[in-house]
Amino acid sequence: MDNISKELHIFLINLGDNPKLVSHQVEHYVEHLLHLLPTLHEQRLISFYGLFGNTRLTLRQLAEALNETDALTAEKIACDLRRLAITPEWQMLKNLIKTK
């Protein structure tokens, strides 16, 4: 995972661990950010990070559910994070989070 994606990764871990960490508005923006991905990719991230009240799945559990290897699932998660981390939407959201 590169440095650009790492910040988003850490934010999503924290959001999955403690959804009350952010306002309802920020959570709504995160939903819209994830909607930039195809549905399967979006659901993969929601499951991996345990977002929006979903149970967090381990990499192994997620890979098994998708009938993939752990390495392939990890690679796809990293790719999706990178894809989102470079969007103007994430940059705006990141600035909003930092000002709160």
Short mmCIF file of N, CA, C and O in Angstrom, two decimals:
data_model
loop_
_atom_site.label_atom_id
_atom_site.label_comp_id
_atom_site.label_asym_id
_atom_site.label_seq_id
_atom_site.Cartn_x
_atom_site.Cartn_y
_atom_site.Cartn_z
N MET A 1 0.84 -1.18 0.00
CA MET A 1 0.00 0.00 0.00
C MET A 1 0.89 1.24 0.00
O MET A 1 1.83 1.33 0.77
N ASP A 2 0.57 2.18 -0.86
CA ASP A 2 1.39 3.38 -0.94
C ASP A 2 0.92 4.43 0.08
O ASP A 2 -0.11 4.27 0.74
N ASN A 3 1.70 5.49 0.22
CA ASN A 3 1.39 6.53 1.20
C ASN A 3 0.09 7.26 0.90
O ASN A 3 -0.59 7.71 1.82
N ILE A 4 -0.24 7.40 -0.36
CA ILE A 4 -1.48 8.08 -0.74
C ILE A 4 -2.70 7.30 -0.22
O ILE A 4 -3.65 7.88 0.30
N SER A 5 -2.64 6.00 -0.33
CA SER A 5 -3.75 5.15 0.10
C SER A 5 -3.78 4.93 1.60
O SER A 5 -4.84 4.67 2.18
N LYS A 6 -2.63 5.02 2.24
CA LYS A 6 -2.52 4.69 3.66
C LYS A 6 -3.41 5.56 4.54
O LYS A 6 -4.04 5.08 5.49
N GLU A 7 -3.50 6.83 4.22
CA GLU A 7 -4.33 7.74 5.01
C GLU A 7 -5.81 7.33 4.96
O GLU A 7 -6.50 7.31 5.98
N LEU A 8 -6.28 6.97 3.78
CA LEU A 8 -7.65 6.51 3.63
C LEU A 8 -7.84 5.19 4.37
O LEU A 8 -8.84 4.99 5.06
N HIS A 9 -6.88 4.30 4.26
CA HIS A 9 -6.93 3.00 4.95
C HIS A 9 -7.08 3.21 6.46
O HIS A 9 -7.96 2.60 7.09
N ILE A 10 -6.28 4.06 7.03
CA ILE A 10 -6.32 4.32 8.46
C ILE A 10 -7.67 4.94 8.86
O ILE A 10 -8.26 4.55 9.87
N PHE A 11 -8.14 5.87 8.05
CA PHE A 11 -9.45 6.48 8.33
C PHE A 11 -10.55 5.42 8.32
O PHE A 11 -11.41 5.40 9.22
N LEU A 12 -10.55 4.54 7.33
CA LEU A 12 -11.60 3.52 7.25
C LEU A 12 -11.52 2.52 8.39
O LEU A 12 -12.55 2.06 8.89
N ILE A 13 -10.31 2.18 8.82
CA ILE A 13 -10.16 1.30 9.99
C ILE A 13 -10.80 1.97 11.21
O ILE A 13 -11.58 1.36 11.94
N ASN A 14 -10.45 3.23 11.43
CA ASN A 14 -10.99 3.96 12.57
C ASN A 14 -12.51 4.11 12.49
O ASN A 14 -13.20 3.98 13.50
N LEU A 15 -13.02 4.37 11.30
CA LEU A 15 -14.47 4.51 11.12
C LEU A 15 -15.17 3.18 11.39
O LEU A 15 -16.22 3.16 12.03
N GLY A 16 -14.59 2.08 10.94
CA GLY A 16 -15.18 0.77 11.20
C GLY A 16 -15.16 0.43 12.68
O GLY A 16 -16.11 -0.14 13.21
N ASP A 17 -14.07 0.81 13.37
CA ASP A 17 -13.95 0.55 14.81
C ASP A 17 -14.88 1.41 15.64
O ASP A 17 -15.40 0.97 16.66
N ASN A 18 -15.04 2.66 15.22
CA ASN A 18 -15.83 3.61 16.00
C ASN A 18 -16.62 4.53 15.07
O ASN A 18 -16.19 5.64 14.77
N PRO A 19 -17.80 4.08 14.65
CA PRO A 19 -18.60 4.88 13.71
C PRO A 19 -18.99 6.25 14.26
O PRO A 19 -19.23 7.17 13.51
N LYS A 20 -19.05 6.38 15.57
CA LYS A 20 -19.42 7.66 16.18
C LYS A 20 -18.28 8.66 16.13
O LYS A 20 -18.42 9.80 16.55
N LEU A 21 -17.16 8.24 15.56
CA LEU A 21 -15.99 9.09 15.41
C LEU A 21 -16.29 10.28 14.49
O LEU A 21 -15.71 11.34 14.65
N VAL A 22 -17.22 10.10 13.57
CA VAL A 22 -17.54 11.15 12.60
C VAL A 22 -19.02 11.49 12.67
O VAL A 22 -19.83 10.70 13.15
N SER A 23 -19.36 12.63 12.15
CA SER A 23 -20.76 13.05 12.10
C SER A 23 -21.52 12.21 11.07
O SER A 23 -20.93 11.56 10.21
N HIS A 24 -22.84 12.29 11.16
CA HIS A 24 -23.68 11.60 10.19
C HIS A 24 -23.40 12.11 8.78
O HIS A 24 -23.39 11.35 7.81
N GLN A 25 -23.13 13.40 8.68
CA GLN A 25 -22.83 14.01 7.37
C GLN A 25 -21.55 13.42 6.78
O GLN A 25 -21.52 13.07 5.59
N VAL A 26 -20.51 13.28 7.58
CA VAL A 26 -19.25 12.71 7.08
C VAL A 26 -19.46 11.25 6.69
O VAL A 26 -18.96 10.80 5.65
N GLU A 27 -20.21 10.51 7.49
CA GLU A 27 -20.50 9.12 7.14
C GLU A 27 -21.24 9.05 5.80
O GLU A 27 -20.95 8.18 4.97
N HIS A 28 -22.14 9.97 5.58
CA HIS A 28 -22.87 10.04 4.31
C HIS A 28 -21.90 10.32 3.16
O HIS A 28 -22.02 9.72 2.08
N TYR A 29 -20.94 11.21 3.37
CA TYR A 29 -19.93 11.49 2.34
C TYR A 29 -19.08 10.25 2.05
O TYR A 29 -18.70 10.00 0.91
N VAL A 30 -18.79 9.47 3.09
CA VAL A 30 -18.02 8.24 2.89
C VAL A 30 -18.82 7.27 2.02
O VAL A 30 -18.27 6.63 1.12
N GLU A 31 -20.12 7.18 2.27
CA GLU A 31 -20.97 6.33 1.43
C GLU A 31 -20.88 6.76 -0.03
O GLU A 31 -20.75 5.92 -0.93
N HIS A 32 -20.95 8.06 -0.26
CA HIS A 32 -20.86 8.57 -1.64
C HIS A 32 -19.48 8.30 -2.24
O HIS A 32 -19.37 7.98 -3.43
N LEU A 33 -18.45 8.42 -1.44
CA LEU A 33 -17.10 8.11 -1.91
C LEU A 33 -17.02 6.66 -2.38
O LEU A 33 -16.52 6.37 -3.46
N LEU A 34 -17.55 5.76 -1.58
CA LEU A 34 -17.50 4.34 -1.94
C LEU A 34 -18.36 4.03 -3.16
O LEU A 34 -18.07 3.10 -3.91
N HIS A 35 -19.41 4.83 -3.37
CA HIS A 35 -20.26 4.63 -4.56
C HIS A 35 -19.52 4.92 -5.86
O HIS A 35 -20.02 4.59 -6.94
N LEU A 36 -18.34 5.51 -5.78
CA LEU A 36 -17.54 5.74 -6.99
C LEU A 36 -16.99 4.42 -7.55
O LEU A 36 -16.59 4.36 -8.70
N LEU A 37 -16.99 3.40 -6.72
CA LEU A 37 -16.50 2.09 -7.14
C LEU A 37 -17.65 1.23 -7.67
O LEU A 37 -18.80 1.44 -7.29
N PRO A 38 -17.33 0.24 -8.49
CA PRO A 38 -18.35 -0.75 -8.86
C PRO A 38 -18.88 -1.43 -7.59
O PRO A 38 -18.17 -1.53 -6.57
N THR A 39 -20.10 -1.92 -7.63
CA THR A 39 -20.78 -2.46 -6.46
C THR A 39 -19.97 -3.54 -5.73
O THR A 39 -19.86 -3.50 -4.51
N LEU A 40 -19.40 -4.48 -6.44
CA LEU A 40 -18.63 -5.54 -5.79
C LEU A 40 -17.42 -4.97 -5.06
O LEU A 40 -17.11 -5.38 -3.94
N HIS A 41 -16.76 -4.02 -5.65
CA HIS A 41 -15.59 -3.39 -5.04
C HIS A 41 -16.00 -2.60 -3.80
O HIS A 41 -15.33 -2.63 -2.77
N GLU A 42 -17.11 -1.90 -3.91
CA GLU A 42 -17.65 -1.14 -2.78
C GLU A 42 -17.96 -2.09 -1.62
O GLU A 42 -17.58 -1.85 -0.47
N GLN A 43 -18.65 -3.17 -1.92
CA GLN A 43 -19.03 -4.12 -0.88
C GLN A 43 -17.80 -4.79 -0.26
O GLN A 43 -17.78 -5.08 0.94
N ARG A 44 -16.78 -5.01 -1.06
CA ARG A 44 -15.54 -5.60 -0.55
C ARG A 44 -14.95 -4.70 0.54
O ARG A 44 -14.56 -5.17 1.61
N LEU A 45 -14.90 -3.40 0.27
CA LEU A 45 -14.34 -2.47 1.26
C LEU A 45 -15.24 -2.36 2.49
O LEU A 45 -14.74 -2.32 3.62
N ILE A 46 -16.54 -2.31 2.28
CA ILE A 46 -17.47 -2.23 3.42
C ILE A 46 -17.29 -3.44 4.32
O ILE A 46 -17.22 -3.30 5.55
N SER A 47 -17.17 -4.61 3.75
CA SER A 47 -16.99 -5.83 4.53
C SER A 47 -15.63 -5.88 5.21
O SER A 47 -15.51 -6.28 6.37
N PHE A 48 -14.60 -5.50 4.49
CA PHE A 48 -13.25 -5.57 5.04
C PHE A 48 -13.06 -4.61 6.22
O PHE A 48 -12.41 -4.95 7.20
N TYR A 49 -13.64 -3.42 6.12
CA TYR A 49 -13.48 -2.42 7.18
C TYR A 49 -14.63 -2.44 8.19
O TYR A 49 -14.56 -1.75 9.20
N GLY A 50 -15.68 -3.20 7.92
CA GLY A 50 -16.81 -3.25 8.84
C GLY A 50 -17.55 -1.93 8.93
O GLY A 50 -17.90 -1.48 10.02
N LEU A 51 -17.81 -1.33 7.78
CA LEU A 51 -18.43 -0.01 7.74
C LEU A 51 -19.95 -0.08 7.79
O LEU A 51 -20.55 -1.08 7.39
N PHE A 52 -20.55 0.99 8.28
CA PHE A 52 -22.00 1.19 8.26
C PHE A 52 -22.76 0.07 8.99
O PHE A 52 -23.80 -0.37 8.56
N GLY A 53 -22.18 -0.40 10.08
CA GLY A 53 -22.83 -1.41 10.89
C GLY A 53 -22.64 -2.84 10.42
O GLY A 53 -23.19 -3.77 11.01
N ASN A 54 -21.88 -3.03 9.37
CA ASN A 54 -21.61 -4.39 8.87
C ASN A 54 -20.51 -5.04 9.69
O ASN A 54 -19.62 -4.35 10.20
N THR A 55 -20.57 -6.33 9.80
CA THR A 55 -19.54 -7.09 10.50
C THR A 55 -18.25 -7.04 9.71
O THR A 55 -18.26 -7.23 8.49
N ARG A 56 -17.14 -6.77 10.40
CA ARG A 56 -15.84 -6.74 9.75
C ARG A 56 -15.39 -8.17 9.47
O ARG A 56 -15.44 -9.03 10.34
N LEU A 57 -14.98 -8.41 8.23
CA LEU A 57 -14.46 -9.71 7.85
C LEU A 57 -12.95 -9.65 7.76
O LEU A 57 -12.39 -8.64 7.31
N THR A 58 -12.30 -10.71 8.16
CA THR A 58 -10.85 -10.79 7.98
C THR A 58 -10.55 -10.96 6.51
O THR A 58 -11.45 -11.31 5.71
N LEU A 59 -9.32 -10.75 6.16
CA LEU A 59 -8.91 -10.95 4.76
C LEU A 59 -9.22 -12.37 4.32
O LEU A 59 -9.76 -12.59 3.22
N ARG A 60 -8.94 -13.33 5.17
CA ARG A 60 -9.22 -14.74 4.84
C ARG A 60 -10.70 -14.98 4.64
O ARG A 60 -11.12 -15.62 3.66
N GLN A 61 -11.55 -14.46 5.54
CA GLN A 61 -12.99 -14.64 5.41
C GLN A 61 -13.52 -14.02 4.13
O GLN A 61 -14.34 -14.61 3.43
N LEU A 62 -13.04 -12.83 3.84
CA LEU A 62 -13.47 -12.13 2.64
C LEU A 62 -13.03 -12.87 1.38
O LEU A 62 -13.81 -13.06 0.44
N ALA A 63 -11.78 -13.32 1.37
CA ALA A 63 -11.26 -14.06 0.22
C ALA A 63 -12.06 -15.34 -0.01
O ALA A 63 -12.41 -15.66 -1.15
N GLU A 64 -12.37 -16.05 1.06
CA GLU A 64 -13.16 -17.27 0.93
C GLU A 64 -14.56 -16.97 0.39
O GLU A 64 -15.07 -17.69 -0.46
N ALA A 65 -15.17 -15.89 0.90
CA ALA A 65 -16.52 -15.52 0.44
C ALA A 65 -16.53 -15.16 -1.04
O ALA A 65 -17.51 -15.40 -1.74
N LEU A 66 -15.41 -14.59 -1.51
CA LEU A 66 -15.32 -14.18 -2.92
C LEU A 66 -14.67 -15.24 -3.80
O LEU A 66 -14.47 -15.03 -4.99
N ASN A 67 -14.31 -16.38 -3.18
CA ASN A 67 -13.65 -17.48 -3.89
C ASN A 67 -12.36 -17.00 -4.55
O ASN A 67 -12.11 -17.25 -5.73
N GLU A 68 -11.56 -16.26 -3.78
CA GLU A 68 -10.27 -15.73 -4.24
C GLU A 68 -9.19 -16.14 -3.25
O GLU A 68 -9.48 -16.56 -2.14
N THR A 69 -7.95 -15.95 -3.65
CA THR A 69 -6.85 -16.14 -2.71
C THR A 69 -6.75 -14.90 -1.83
O THR A 69 -7.21 -13.82 -2.19
N ASP A 70 -6.12 -15.06 -0.68
CA ASP A 70 -5.91 -13.92 0.21
C ASP A 70 -5.11 -12.82 -0.50
O ASP A 70 -5.43 -11.64 -0.38
N ALA A 71 -4.10 -13.24 -1.24
CA ALA A 71 -3.23 -12.27 -1.93
C ALA A 71 -4.01 -11.48 -2.98
O ALA A 71 -3.84 -10.26 -3.09
N LEU A 72 -4.88 -12.14 -3.72
CA LEU A 72 -5.66 -11.46 -4.74
C LEU A 72 -6.64 -10.47 -4.09
O LEU A 72 -6.79 -9.34 -4.56
N THR A 73 -7.27 -10.90 -3.02
CA THR A 73 -8.21 -10.01 -2.32
C THR A 73 -7.48 -8.80 -1.77
O THR A 73 -7.95 -7.67 -1.91
N ALA A 74 -6.32 -9.00 -1.17
CA ALA A 74 -5.53 -7.89 -0.63
C ALA A 74 -5.12 -6.93 -1.75
O ALA A 74 -5.17 -5.71 -1.58
N GLU A 75 -4.75 -7.48 -2.88
CA GLU A 75 -4.35 -6.66 -4.03
C GLU A 75 -5.53 -5.82 -4.53
O GLU A 75 -5.38 -4.63 -4.84
N LYS A 76 -6.71 -6.42 -4.58
CA LYS A 76 -7.90 -5.71 -5.04
C LYS A 76 -8.30 -4.60 -4.06
O LYS A 76 -8.69 -3.51 -4.48
N ILE A 77 -8.17 -4.87 -2.76
CA ILE A 77 -8.47 -3.85 -1.75
C ILE A 77 -7.50 -2.69 -1.90
O ILE A 77 -7.91 -1.52 -1.90
N ALA A 78 -6.22 -2.99 -2.06
CA ALA A 78 -5.21 -1.94 -2.23
C ALA A 78 -5.49 -1.11 -3.49
O ALA A 78 -5.37 0.11 -3.47
N CYS A 79 -5.89 -1.77 -4.55
CA CYS A 79 -6.20 -1.08 -5.81
C CYS A 79 -7.42 -0.16 -5.63
O CYS A 79 -7.40 0.99 -6.09
N ASP A 80 -8.45 -0.66 -4.96
CA ASP A 80 -9.64 0.15 -4.73
C ASP A 80 -9.33 1.35 -3.85
O ASP A 80 -9.83 2.45 -4.08
N LEU A 81 -8.52 1.14 -2.82
CA LEU A 81 -8.12 2.25 -1.95
C LEU A 81 -7.37 3.31 -2.75
O LEU A 81 -7.62 4.51 -2.59
N ARG A 82 -6.47 2.88 -3.57
CA ARG A 82 -5.69 3.81 -4.39
C ARG A 82 -6.63 4.59 -5.32
O ARG A 82 -6.50 5.80 -5.47
N ARG A 83 -7.56 3.88 -5.92
CA ARG A 83 -8.51 4.51 -6.84
C ARG A 83 -9.30 5.62 -6.13
O ARG A 83 -9.52 6.69 -6.68
N LEU A 84 -9.71 5.35 -4.88
CA LEU A 84 -10.47 6.34 -4.13
C LEU A 84 -9.59 7.45 -3.57
O LEU A 84 -10.01 8.61 -3.49
N ALA A 85 -8.38 7.10 -3.15
CA ALA A 85 -7.50 8.06 -2.48
C ALA A 85 -7.07 9.21 -3.39
O ALA A 85 -6.72 10.28 -2.90
N ILE A 86 -7.12 8.99 -4.70
CA ILE A 86 -6.68 10.05 -5.61
C ILE A 86 -7.84 10.90 -6.13
O ILE A 86 -7.63 11.82 -6.90
N THR A 87 -9.05 10.61 -5.66
CA THR A 87 -10.20 11.36 -6.15
C THR A 87 -10.33 12.72 -5.46
O THR A 87 -9.94 12.87 -4.30
N PRO A 88 -10.90 13.68 -6.16
CA PRO A 88 -11.18 14.97 -5.52
C PRO A 88 -12.16 14.81 -4.34
O PRO A 88 -12.09 15.55 -3.37
N GLU A 89 -13.04 13.82 -4.43
CA GLU A 89 -14.01 13.58 -3.36
C GLU A 89 -13.31 13.23 -2.05
O GLU A 89 -13.69 13.73 -0.99
N TRP A 90 -12.29 12.36 -2.11
CA TRP A 90 -11.56 12.01 -0.89
C TRP A 90 -10.76 13.21 -0.39
O TRP A 90 -10.70 13.46 0.81
N GLN A 91 -10.18 13.98 -1.29
CA GLN A 91 -9.41 15.15 -0.86
C GLN A 91 -10.32 16.14 -0.13
O GLN A 91 -9.93 16.70 0.90
N MET A 92 -11.53 16.34 -0.64
CA MET A 92 -12.48 17.22 0.03
C MET A 92 -12.88 16.67 1.39
O MET A 92 -12.90 17.39 2.39
N LEU A 93 -13.19 15.39 1.42
CA LEU A 93 -13.59 14.74 2.66
C LEU A 93 -12.47 14.78 3.69
O LEU A 93 -12.69 15.05 4.87
N LYS A 94 -11.26 14.54 3.24
CA LYS A 94 -10.09 14.57 4.13
C LYS A 94 -9.94 15.94 4.75
O LYS A 94 -9.68 16.07 5.95
N ASN A 95 -10.10 16.99 3.97
CA ASN A 95 -10.02 18.35 4.50
C ASN A 95 -11.15 18.64 5.48
O ASN A 95 -10.94 19.32 6.48
N LEU A 96 -12.33 18.12 5.21
CA LEU A 96 -13.45 18.30 6.11
C LEU A 96 -13.18 17.62 7.46
O LEU A 96 -13.48 18.19 8.50
N ILE A 97 -12.62 16.44 7.41
CA ILE A 97 -12.31 15.70 8.64
C ILE A 97 -11.26 16.43 9.46
O ILE A 97 -11.37 16.52 10.68
N LYS A 98 -10.25 16.96 8.80
CA LYS A 98 -9.17 17.64 9.50
C LYS A 98 -9.62 18.93 10.18
O LYS A 98 -9.04 19.35 11.17
N THR A 99 -10.68 19.56 9.66
CA THR A 99 -11.13 20.82 10.23
C THR A 99 -12.07 20.61 11.41
O THR A 99 -12.42 21.55 12.10
N LYS A 100 -12.48 19.39 11.64
CA LYS A 100 -13.42 19.11 12.75
C LYS A 100 -12.68 18.78 14.02
O LYS A 100 -11.62 18.35 14.09
#
